[in-house]
PDB file of C-alpha atoms and ligand atoms in Angstrom:
ATOM      1  CA  MET A   1      13.891 -21.898  41.426  1.00  0.00           C
ATOM      2  CA  SER A   2      13.063 -18.175  41.633  1.00  0.00           C
ATOM      3  CA  THR A   3       9.859 -16.850  40.039  1.00  0.00           C
ATOM      4  CA  VAL A   4      11.951 -14.874  37.503  1.00  0.00           C
ATOM      5  CA  GLY A   5      13.826 -18.074  36.577  1.00  0.00           C
ATOM      6  CA  LYS A   6      10.533 -19.918  36.000  1.00  0.00           C
ATOM      7  CA  TRP A   7       9.249 -17.093  33.774  1.00  0.00           C
ATOM      8  CA  ILE A   8      12.448 -17.111  31.723  1.00  0.00           C
ATOM      9  CA  ILE A   9      12.083 -20.881  31.148  1.00  0.00           C
ATOM     10  CA  ARG A  10       8.394 -20.396  30.157  1.00  0.00           C
ATOM     11  CA  LEU A  11       9.390 -17.617  27.761  1.00  0.00           C
ATOM     12  CA  PHE A  12      12.024 -19.832  26.089  1.00  0.00           C
ATOM     13  CA  ALA A  13       9.476 -22.674  25.856  1.00  0.00           C
ATOM     14  CA  ALA A  14       6.909 -20.347  24.236  1.00  0.00           C
ATOM     15  CA  VAL A  15       9.476 -19.046  21.719  1.00  0.00           C
ATOM     16  CA  GLY A  16      10.486 -22.661  20.987  1.00  0.00           C
ATOM     17  CA  VAL A  17       6.871 -23.669  20.305  1.00  0.00           C
ATOM     18  CA  LEU A  18       6.305 -20.654  18.040  1.00  0.00           C
ATOM     19  CA  ALA A  19       9.537 -21.330  16.106  1.00  0.00           C
ATOM     20  CA  THR A  20       8.523 -24.998  15.647  1.00  0.00           C
ATOM     21  CA  VAL A  21       5.045 -23.998  14.410  1.00  0.00           C
ATOM     22  CA  ALA A  22       6.606 -21.494  11.967  1.00  0.00           C
ATOM     23  CA  ALA A  23       9.174 -24.076  10.744  1.00  0.00           C
ATOM     24  CA  LEU A  24       6.424 -26.702  10.295  1.00  0.00           C
ATOM     25  CA  GLY A  25       4.301 -24.137   8.450  1.00  0.00           C
ATOM     26  CA  PHE A  26       7.122 -23.426   5.990  1.00  0.00           C
ATOM     27  CA  ALA A  27       7.931 -27.138   5.661  1.00  0.00           C
ATOM     28  CA  LEU A  28       4.302 -27.975   4.811  1.00  0.00           C
ATOM     29  CA  THR A  29       3.444 -25.022   2.579  1.00  0.00           C
ATOM     30  CA  GLY A  30       6.850 -23.953   1.201  1.00  0.00           C
ATOM     31  CA  ILE A  31       7.894 -20.355   0.617  1.00  0.00           C
ATOM     32  CA  SER A  32       5.972 -19.636  -2.575  1.00  0.00           C
ATOM     33  CA  ALA A  33       3.903 -16.432  -2.628  1.00  0.00           C
ATOM     34  CA  ARG A  34       1.300 -18.056  -4.919  1.00  0.00           C
ATOM     35  CA  GLU A  35      -1.101 -19.431  -2.319  1.00  0.00           C
ATOM     36  CA  ASP A  36      -3.448 -17.005  -0.575  1.00  0.00           C
ATOM     37  CA  PRO A  37      -2.309 -16.427   3.028  1.00  0.00           C
ATOM     38  CA  PRO A  38      -4.465 -18.549   5.394  1.00  0.00           C
ATOM     39  CA  ARG A  39      -7.169 -16.534   7.166  1.00  0.00           C
ATOM     40  CA  ALA A  40      -5.649 -17.258  10.631  1.00  0.00           C
ATOM     41  CA  GLU A  41      -2.298 -15.839   9.487  1.00  0.00           C
ATOM     42  CA  VAL A  42      -3.938 -12.636   8.214  1.00  0.00           C
ATOM     43  CA  VAL A  43      -5.926 -12.187  11.434  1.00  0.00           C
ATOM     44  CA  MET A  44      -2.852 -12.781  13.643  1.00  0.00           C
ATOM     45  CA  ALA A  45      -0.577 -10.530  11.579  1.00  0.00           C
ATOM     46  CA  ARG A  46      -3.112  -7.673  11.598  1.00  0.00           C
ATOM     47  CA  ALA A  47      -3.707  -8.080  15.352  1.00  0.00           C
ATOM     48  CA  ALA A  48       0.051  -8.024  16.047  1.00  0.00           C
ATOM     49  CA  ARG A  49       0.404  -4.952  13.834  1.00  0.00           C
ATOM     50  CA  GLY A  50      -2.373  -3.196  15.767  1.00  0.00           C
ATOM     51  CA  LEU A  51      -0.528  -3.846  19.025  1.00  0.00           C
ATOM     52  CA  LEU A  52       2.853  -2.758  17.696  1.00  0.00           C
ATOM     53  CA  ILE A  53       1.849   0.661  16.319  1.00  0.00           C
ATOM     54  CA  PRO A  54       2.690   3.145  19.106  1.00  0.00           C
ATOM     55  CA  ALA A  55      -0.530   4.172  20.891  1.00  0.00           C
ATOM     56  CA  SER A  56       0.328   7.891  20.775  1.00  0.00           C
ATOM     57  CA  THR A  57       0.537   7.837  16.945  1.00  0.00           C
ATOM     58  CA  ALA A  58      -2.492   5.541  16.612  1.00  0.00           C
ATOM     59  CA  ARG A  59      -4.599   8.101  18.532  1.00  0.00           C
ATOM     60  CA  ALA A  60      -3.462  11.054  16.365  1.00  0.00           C
ATOM     61  CA  ARG A  61      -6.207  12.768  14.346  1.00  0.00           C
ATOM     62  CA  ASN A  62      -5.619  14.106  10.849  1.00  0.00           C
ATOM     63  CA  PRO A  63      -4.482  17.726  11.391  1.00  0.00           C
ATOM     64  CA  LEU A  64      -5.448  18.735   7.805  1.00  0.00           C
ATOM     65  CA  LEU A  65      -8.924  19.575   6.622  1.00  0.00           C
ATOM     66  CA  PRO A  66      -9.728  18.084   3.212  1.00  0.00           C
ATOM     67  CA  THR A  67      -9.853  20.737   0.479  1.00  0.00           C
ATOM     68  CA  PRO A  68     -10.083  20.275  -3.310  1.00  0.00           C
ATOM     69  CA  GLU A  69      -6.326  21.094  -3.438  1.00  0.00           C
ATOM     70  CA  THR A  70      -5.186  18.578  -0.781  1.00  0.00           C
ATOM     71  CA  LEU A  71      -7.318  15.866  -2.393  1.00  0.00           C
ATOM     72  CA  ARG A  72      -6.074  16.635  -5.910  1.00  0.00           C
ATOM     73  CA  SER A  73      -2.490  16.489  -4.656  1.00  0.00           C
ATOM     74  CA  ALA A  74      -3.188  13.217  -2.805  1.00  0.00           C
ATOM     75  CA  ARG A  75      -4.753  11.620  -5.899  1.00  0.00           C
ATOM     76  CA  ALA A  76      -1.717  12.534  -8.029  1.00  0.00           C
ATOM     77  CA  HIS A  77       0.673  11.273  -5.325  1.00  0.00           C
ATOM     78  CA  TRP A  78      -1.299   8.035  -4.907  1.00  0.00           C
ATOM     79  CA  ALA A  79      -1.474   7.409  -8.672  1.00  0.00           C
ATOM     80  CA  ASP A  80       2.285   7.927  -8.966  1.00  0.00           C
ATOM     81  CA  HIS A  81       3.552   6.056  -5.858  1.00  0.00           C
ATOM     82  CA  CYS A  82       0.857   3.715  -4.545  1.00  0.00           C
ATOM     83  CA  ALA A  83      -1.304   2.610  -7.472  1.00  0.00           C
ATOM     84  CA  SER A  84       1.211   0.068  -8.847  1.00  0.00           C
ATOM     85  CA  CYS A  85       0.242  -2.193  -5.907  1.00  0.00           C
ATOM     86  CA  HIS A  86      -2.991  -0.703  -4.559  1.00  0.00           C
ATOM     87  CA  GLY A  87      -4.635   0.375  -7.859  1.00  0.00           C
ATOM     88  CA  ASN A  88      -6.017   3.886  -8.442  1.00  0.00           C
ATOM     89  CA  ASP A  89      -9.264   2.770  -6.769  1.00  0.00           C
ATOM     90  CA  GLY A  90      -7.419   1.257  -3.747  1.00  0.00           C
ATOM     91  CA  LYS A  91      -8.808  -2.236  -4.342  1.00  0.00           C
ATOM     92  CA  GLY A  92      -5.374  -3.837  -4.785  1.00  0.00           C
ATOM     93  CA  ASP A  93      -6.456  -5.491  -8.028  1.00  0.00           C
ATOM     94  CA  THR A  94      -3.157  -4.991  -9.881  1.00  0.00           C
ATOM     95  CA  LYS A  95      -0.601  -7.497 -11.154  1.00  0.00           C
ATOM     96  CA  MET A  96       1.671  -6.716  -8.210  1.00  0.00           C
ATOM     97  CA  GLY A  97      -0.997  -6.228  -5.562  1.00  0.00           C
ATOM     98  CA  ARG A  98      -2.666  -9.556  -6.337  1.00  0.00           C
ATOM     99  CA  ASN A  99       0.580 -11.502  -6.211  1.00  0.00           C
ATOM    100  CA  LEU A 100       2.353 -10.075  -3.186  1.00  0.00           C
ATOM    101  CA  TYR A 101       2.345 -12.113   0.031  1.00  0.00           C
ATOM    102  CA  PRO A 102       0.419 -10.848   1.903  1.00  0.00           C
ATOM    103  CA  ARG A 103      -1.786  -9.425  -0.903  1.00  0.00           C
ATOM    104  CA  ALA A 104      -2.384  -5.696  -1.167  1.00  0.00           C
ATOM    105  CA  PRO A 105      -5.726  -5.386   0.630  1.00  0.00           C
ATOM    106  CA  ASP A 106      -8.969  -3.908  -0.721  1.00  0.00           C
ATOM    107  CA  MET A 107      -8.623  -0.578   1.048  1.00  0.00           C
ATOM    108  CA  THR A 108     -12.243   0.408   0.391  1.00  0.00           C
ATOM    109  CA  ALA A 109     -13.327  -2.482   2.686  1.00  0.00           C
ATOM    110  CA  PRO A 110     -14.062  -2.048   6.422  1.00  0.00           C
ATOM    111  CA  ALA A 111     -10.800  -3.719   7.568  1.00  0.00           C
ATOM    112  CA  THR A 112      -8.837  -0.696   6.275  1.00  0.00           C
ATOM    113  CA  GLN A 113     -11.511   1.960   6.744  1.00  0.00           C
ATOM    114  CA  GLU A 114     -11.817   1.003  10.435  1.00  0.00           C
ATOM    115  CA  LEU A 115      -8.121   1.731  11.064  1.00  0.00           C
ATOM    116  CA  SER A 116      -7.642   5.093  12.824  1.00  0.00           C
ATOM    117  CA  ASP A 117      -6.160   8.130  11.017  1.00  0.00           C
ATOM    118  CA  GLY A 118      -3.034   7.707  13.160  1.00  0.00           C
ATOM    119  CA  GLU A 119      -2.661   4.003  12.276  1.00  0.00           C
ATOM    120  CA  LEU A 120      -2.934   4.770   8.547  1.00  0.00           C
ATOM    121  CA  PHE A 121      -0.382   7.581   8.958  1.00  0.00           C
ATOM    122  CA  TRP A 122       2.034   5.316  10.860  1.00  0.00           C
ATOM    123  CA  ILE A 123       1.751   2.530   8.257  1.00  0.00           C
ATOM    124  CA  ILE A 124       2.422   4.902   5.339  1.00  0.00           C
ATOM    125  CA  GLU A 125       5.394   6.502   7.114  1.00  0.00           C
ATOM    126  CA  ASN A 126       6.984   3.291   8.419  1.00  0.00           C
ATOM    127  CA  GLY A 127       5.840   0.525   6.070  1.00  0.00           C
ATOM    128  CA  ILE A 128       5.188  -3.030   7.284  1.00  0.00           C
ATOM    129  CA  LYS A 129       8.045  -5.458   7.783  1.00  0.00           C
ATOM    130  CA  LEU A 130       7.934  -8.778   5.851  1.00  0.00           C
ATOM    131  CA  THR A 131       5.294  -7.424   3.450  1.00  0.00           C
ATOM    132  CA  GLY A 132       5.504  -5.495   0.166  1.00  0.00           C
ATOM    133  CA  MET A 133       4.452  -2.274   1.922  1.00  0.00           C
ATOM    134  CA  PRO A 134       7.420   0.153   1.810  1.00  0.00           C
ATOM    135  CA  ALA A 135       8.187   2.896   4.375  1.00  0.00           C
ATOM    136  CA  TRP A 136       7.562   6.238   2.668  1.00  0.00           C
ATOM    137  CA  GLY A 137       8.232   8.680   5.533  1.00  0.00           C
ATOM    138  CA  ALA A 138      11.042  11.236   5.342  1.00  0.00           C
ATOM    139  CA  ALA A 139      10.303  12.782   8.772  1.00  0.00           C
ATOM    140  CA  SER A 140       9.949  16.389   7.572  1.00  0.00           C
ATOM    141  CA  PRO A 141       6.926  18.674   8.067  1.00  0.00           C
ATOM    142  CA  GLU A 142       6.265  18.738   4.279  1.00  0.00           C
ATOM    143  CA  ASP A 143       6.433  14.950   4.101  1.00  0.00           C
ATOM    144  CA  ASP A 144       4.117  14.561   7.128  1.00  0.00           C
ATOM    145  CA  ALA A 145       1.600  16.841   5.399  1.00  0.00           C
ATOM    146  CA  GLU A 146       1.743  14.716   2.215  1.00  0.00           C
ATOM    147  CA  THR A 147       1.120  11.579   4.285  1.00  0.00           C
ATOM    148  CA  TRP A 148      -1.883  13.180   6.039  1.00  0.00           C
ATOM    149  CA  GLU A 149      -3.239  14.095   2.578  1.00  0.00           C
ATOM    150  CA  LEU A 150      -2.943  10.424   1.606  1.00  0.00           C
ATOM    151  CA  VAL A 151      -4.856   9.486   4.773  1.00  0.00           C
ATOM    152  CA  GLN A 152      -7.653  11.870   3.645  1.00  0.00           C
ATOM    153  CA  LEU A 153      -7.695  10.170   0.253  1.00  0.00           C
ATOM    154  CA  ILE A 154      -7.857   6.659   1.770  1.00  0.00           C
ATOM    155  CA  ARG A 155     -11.077   7.707   3.546  1.00  0.00           C
ATOM    156  CA  LEU A 156     -12.524   8.777   0.177  1.00  0.00           C
ATOM    157  CA  LEU A 157     -11.345   5.781  -1.904  1.00  0.00           C
ATOM    158  CA  PRO A 158     -14.795   4.123  -1.771  1.00  0.00           C
ATOM    159  CA  ALA A 159     -16.326   7.277  -3.320  1.00  0.00           C
ATOM    160  CA  LEU A 160     -13.872   8.129  -6.147  1.00  0.00           C
ATOM    161  CA  THR A 161     -15.691   9.307  -9.272  1.00  0.00           C
ATOM    162  CA  GLU A 162     -15.019   8.134 -12.853  1.00  0.00           C
ATOM    163  CA  ALA A 163     -13.606  11.594 -13.650  1.00  0.00           C
ATOM    164  CA  GLU A 164     -11.205  11.425 -10.689  1.00  0.00           C
ATOM    165  CA  LEU A 165     -10.083   7.905 -11.664  1.00  0.00           C
ATOM    166  CA  ALA A 166      -9.490   9.082 -15.248  1.00  0.00           C
ATOM    167  CA  GLU A 167      -7.423  12.010 -13.973  1.00  0.00           C
ATOM    168  CA  MET A 168      -5.383   9.621 -11.763  1.00  0.00           C
ATOM    169  CA  LYS A 169      -4.634   7.418 -14.767  1.00  0.00           C
ATOM    170  CA  ARG A 170      -2.708  10.321 -16.265  1.00  0.00           C
ATOM    171  CA  HIS A 171      -0.402  10.280 -13.216  1.00  0.00           C
ATOM    172  CA  ASN A 172       0.334   6.523 -13.302  1.00  0.00           C
ATOM    173  CA  PRO A 173       3.976   5.815 -14.135  1.00  0.00           C
ATOM    174  CA  ILE A 174       4.569   4.504 -17.669  1.00  0.00           C
ATOM    175  CA  SER A 175       7.645   2.934 -19.251  1.00  0.00           C
ATOM    176  CA  ARG A 176       9.921   4.839 -21.592  1.00  0.00           C
ATOM    177  CA  ALA A 177       8.743   2.634 -24.492  1.00  0.00           C
ATOM    178  CA  GLU A 178       5.085   3.496 -23.786  1.00  0.00           C
ATOM    179  CA  LEU A 179       5.959   7.203 -23.541  1.00  0.00           C
ATOM    180  CA  GLU A 180       7.812   7.093 -26.866  1.00  0.00           C
ATOM    181  CA  GLN A 181       4.863   5.330 -28.495  1.00  0.00           C
ATOM    182  CA  GLU A 182       2.474   7.987 -27.165  1.00  0.00           C
ATOM    183  CA  LEU A 183       4.717  10.774 -28.519  1.00  0.00           C
ATOM    184  CA  GLU A 184       4.943   9.014 -31.894  1.00  0.00           C
ATOM    185  CA  MET A 185       1.151   8.696 -31.959  1.00  0.00           C
ATOM    186  CA  GLU A 186       0.793  12.420 -31.213  1.00  0.00           C
ATOM    187  CA  ARG A 187       3.204  13.267 -34.043  1.00  0.00           C
ATOM    188  CA  PHE A 188       1.323  10.903 -36.380  1.00  0.00           C
ATOM    189  CA  LEU A 189      -2.032  12.461 -35.491  1.00  0.00           C
ATOM    190  CA  ALA A 190      -0.511  15.889 -36.129  1.00  0.00           C
ATOM    191  CA  GLY A 191       0.324  14.589 -39.638  1.00  0.00           C
ATOM    192  CA  GLU A 192       4.097  14.715 -39.087  1.00  0.00           C
ATOM    193  CA  ASP A 193       5.008  11.022 -39.033  1.00  0.00           C
ATOM    194  CA  ALA A 194       4.330   7.416 -40.046  1.00  0.00           C
ATOM    195  CA  PRO A 195       1.942   5.438 -37.777  1.00  0.00           C
ATOM    196  CA  PRO A 196       3.792   4.038 -34.716  1.00  0.00           C
ATOM    197  CA  ALA A 197       4.612   0.310 -34.495  1.00  0.00           C
ATOM    198  CA  PRO A 198       2.939  -1.359 -31.498  1.00  0.00           C
ATOM    199  CA  THR A 199       5.310  -1.897 -28.557  1.00  0.00           C
ATOM    200  CA  GLU A 200       6.071  -5.403 -27.286  1.00  0.00           C
ATOM    201  CA  PRO A 201       4.014  -6.427 -24.253  1.00  0.00           C
ATOM    202  CA  HIS A 202       6.261  -6.548 -21.188  1.00  0.00           C
ATOM    203  CA  HIS A 203       6.110  -7.547 -17.548  1.00  0.00           C
TER     204      HIS A 203
HETATM  205  C1  HEC B 301       5.170  -2.530  -3.708  1.00  0.00           C
HETATM  206  C2  HEC B 301       3.779  -2.596  -3.332  1.00  0.00           C
HETATM  207  C3  HEC B 301       3.181  -1.475  -2.520  1.00  0.00           C
HETATM  208  C4  HEC B 301       3.269  -0.120  -2.758  1.00  0.00           C
HETATM  209  C5  HEC B 301       3.976   0.602  -3.898  1.00  0.00           C
HETATM  210  C6  HEC B 301       2.490   0.514  -1.711  1.00  0.00           C
HETATM  211  N1  HEC B 301       1.951  -0.434  -0.877  1.00  0.00           N
HETATM  212 FE1  HEC B 301       0.722  -0.086   0.722  1.00  0.00          FE
HETATM  213  N2  HEC B 301       0.631  -2.087   1.098  1.00  0.00           N
HETATM  214  C7  HEC B 301       1.204  -3.078   0.323  1.00  0.00           C
HETATM  215  C8  HEC B 301       0.873  -4.372   0.881  1.00  0.00           C
HETATM  216  C9  HEC B 301       1.309  -5.726   0.348  1.00  0.00           C
HETATM  217  C10 HEC B 301       0.079  -4.129   2.025  1.00  0.00           C
HETATM  218  C11 HEC B 301      -0.522  -5.176   2.958  1.00  0.00           C
HETATM  219  C12 HEC B 301       0.385  -5.360   4.144  1.00  0.00           C
HETATM  220  C13 HEC B 301      -0.215  -6.268   5.193  1.00  0.00           C
HETATM  221  O1  HEC B 301      -1.023  -7.136   4.865  1.00  0.00           O
HETATM  222  O2  HEC B 301       0.131  -6.109   6.382  1.00  0.00           O
HETATM  223  C14 HEC B 301      -0.060  -2.679   2.114  1.00  0.00           C
HETATM  224  C15 HEC B 301      -0.773  -2.056   3.106  1.00  0.00           C
HETATM  225  C16 HEC B 301      -1.013  -0.693   3.159  1.00  0.00           C
HETATM  226  C17 HEC B 301      -1.826  -0.043   4.162  1.00  0.00           C
HETATM  227  C18 HEC B 301      -2.541  -0.756   5.303  1.00  0.00           C
HETATM  228  C19 HEC B 301      -3.921  -1.153   4.842  1.00  0.00           C
HETATM  229  C20 HEC B 301      -4.498  -2.299   5.600  1.00  0.00           C
HETATM  230  O3  HEC B 301      -5.736  -2.398   5.720  1.00  0.00           O
HETATM  231  O4  HEC B 301      -3.735  -3.146   6.061  1.00  0.00           O
HETATM  232  C21 HEC B 301      -1.829   1.290   3.875  1.00  0.00           C
HETATM  233  C22 HEC B 301      -2.548   2.385   4.638  1.00  0.00           C
HETATM  234  C23 HEC B 301      -1.016   1.473   2.691  1.00  0.00           C
HETATM  235  N3  HEC B 301      -0.543   0.240   2.285  1.00  0.00           N
HETATM  236  C24 HEC B 301      -0.813   2.689   2.067  1.00  0.00           C
HETATM  237  C25 HEC B 301       0.038   2.865   0.963  1.00  0.00           C
HETATM  238  C26 HEC B 301       0.308   4.163   0.376  1.00  0.00           C
HETATM  239  C27 HEC B 301      -0.308   5.474   0.804  1.00  0.00           C
HETATM  240  C28 HEC B 301       1.217   3.936  -0.626  1.00  0.00           C
HETATM  241  C29 HEC B 301       1.872   4.961  -1.528  1.00  0.00           C
HETATM  242  C30 HEC B 301       2.526   6.091  -0.903  1.00  0.00           C
HETATM  243  C31 HEC B 301       1.482   2.498  -0.684  1.00  0.00           C
HETATM  244  N4  HEC B 301       0.740   1.898   0.303  1.00  0.00           N
HETATM  245  C32 HEC B 301       2.313   1.875  -1.596  1.00  0.00           C
HETATM  246  C33 HEC B 301       1.976  -2.890  -0.808  1.00  0.00           C
HETATM  247  C34 HEC B 301       2.336  -1.657  -1.336  1.00  0.00           C
END
């Protein structure tokens, strides 16, 4: 048999083994997202991700210099779009972040901080298949700039101050019911209305 033929057979055998391991994994552990992903799975998935991000993007350096304006804009953007999973402080300790499979990582920890600017940019723009991480990129110069601002913020997540976190809280999305209750409370405090009834807790 030709060398190419032998390699094709080896390739099919390798794919067969991997598919069997994956099928056995699902058969043994089921498809629930409740269990923490096994360490080996996390390590392999992150290693594969590192290899699959195009090298040219991974090497890219952040073209923006951090200024108070870019960081303020990034904090507002993060609080509005990212905090539901990642938390304002980036630690992933939210109802959604804790229960996704894989979990939203603690982005203040070295595993995230050691990713290059270009890798962070690529992940934000393109998302990560088979995880809760959406693709946010719109491939326009304005959108690229917003993503680079978010990369700046990720570098500073470990050093966010209480005042910055409080300001971010004001940008977190709230439900219509919560908004109405806040408005009612404002009217009540201004002496215009009866005290608001508490809203039902919701998921
Ligand atoms: C619906 C939930 C969700 C939202 C919203 C979300 N992410 Fe993620 N993100 C995830 C999950 C889950 C992962 C982990 C993926 C993995 O393990 O490969 C992740 C991973 C990442 C990573 C890679 C970190 C690492 O160490 O692996 C970056 C960077 C990131 N997110 C940035 C953002 C930014 C910026 C936003 C907002 C524009 C955002 N994410 C919004 C769920 C989310």
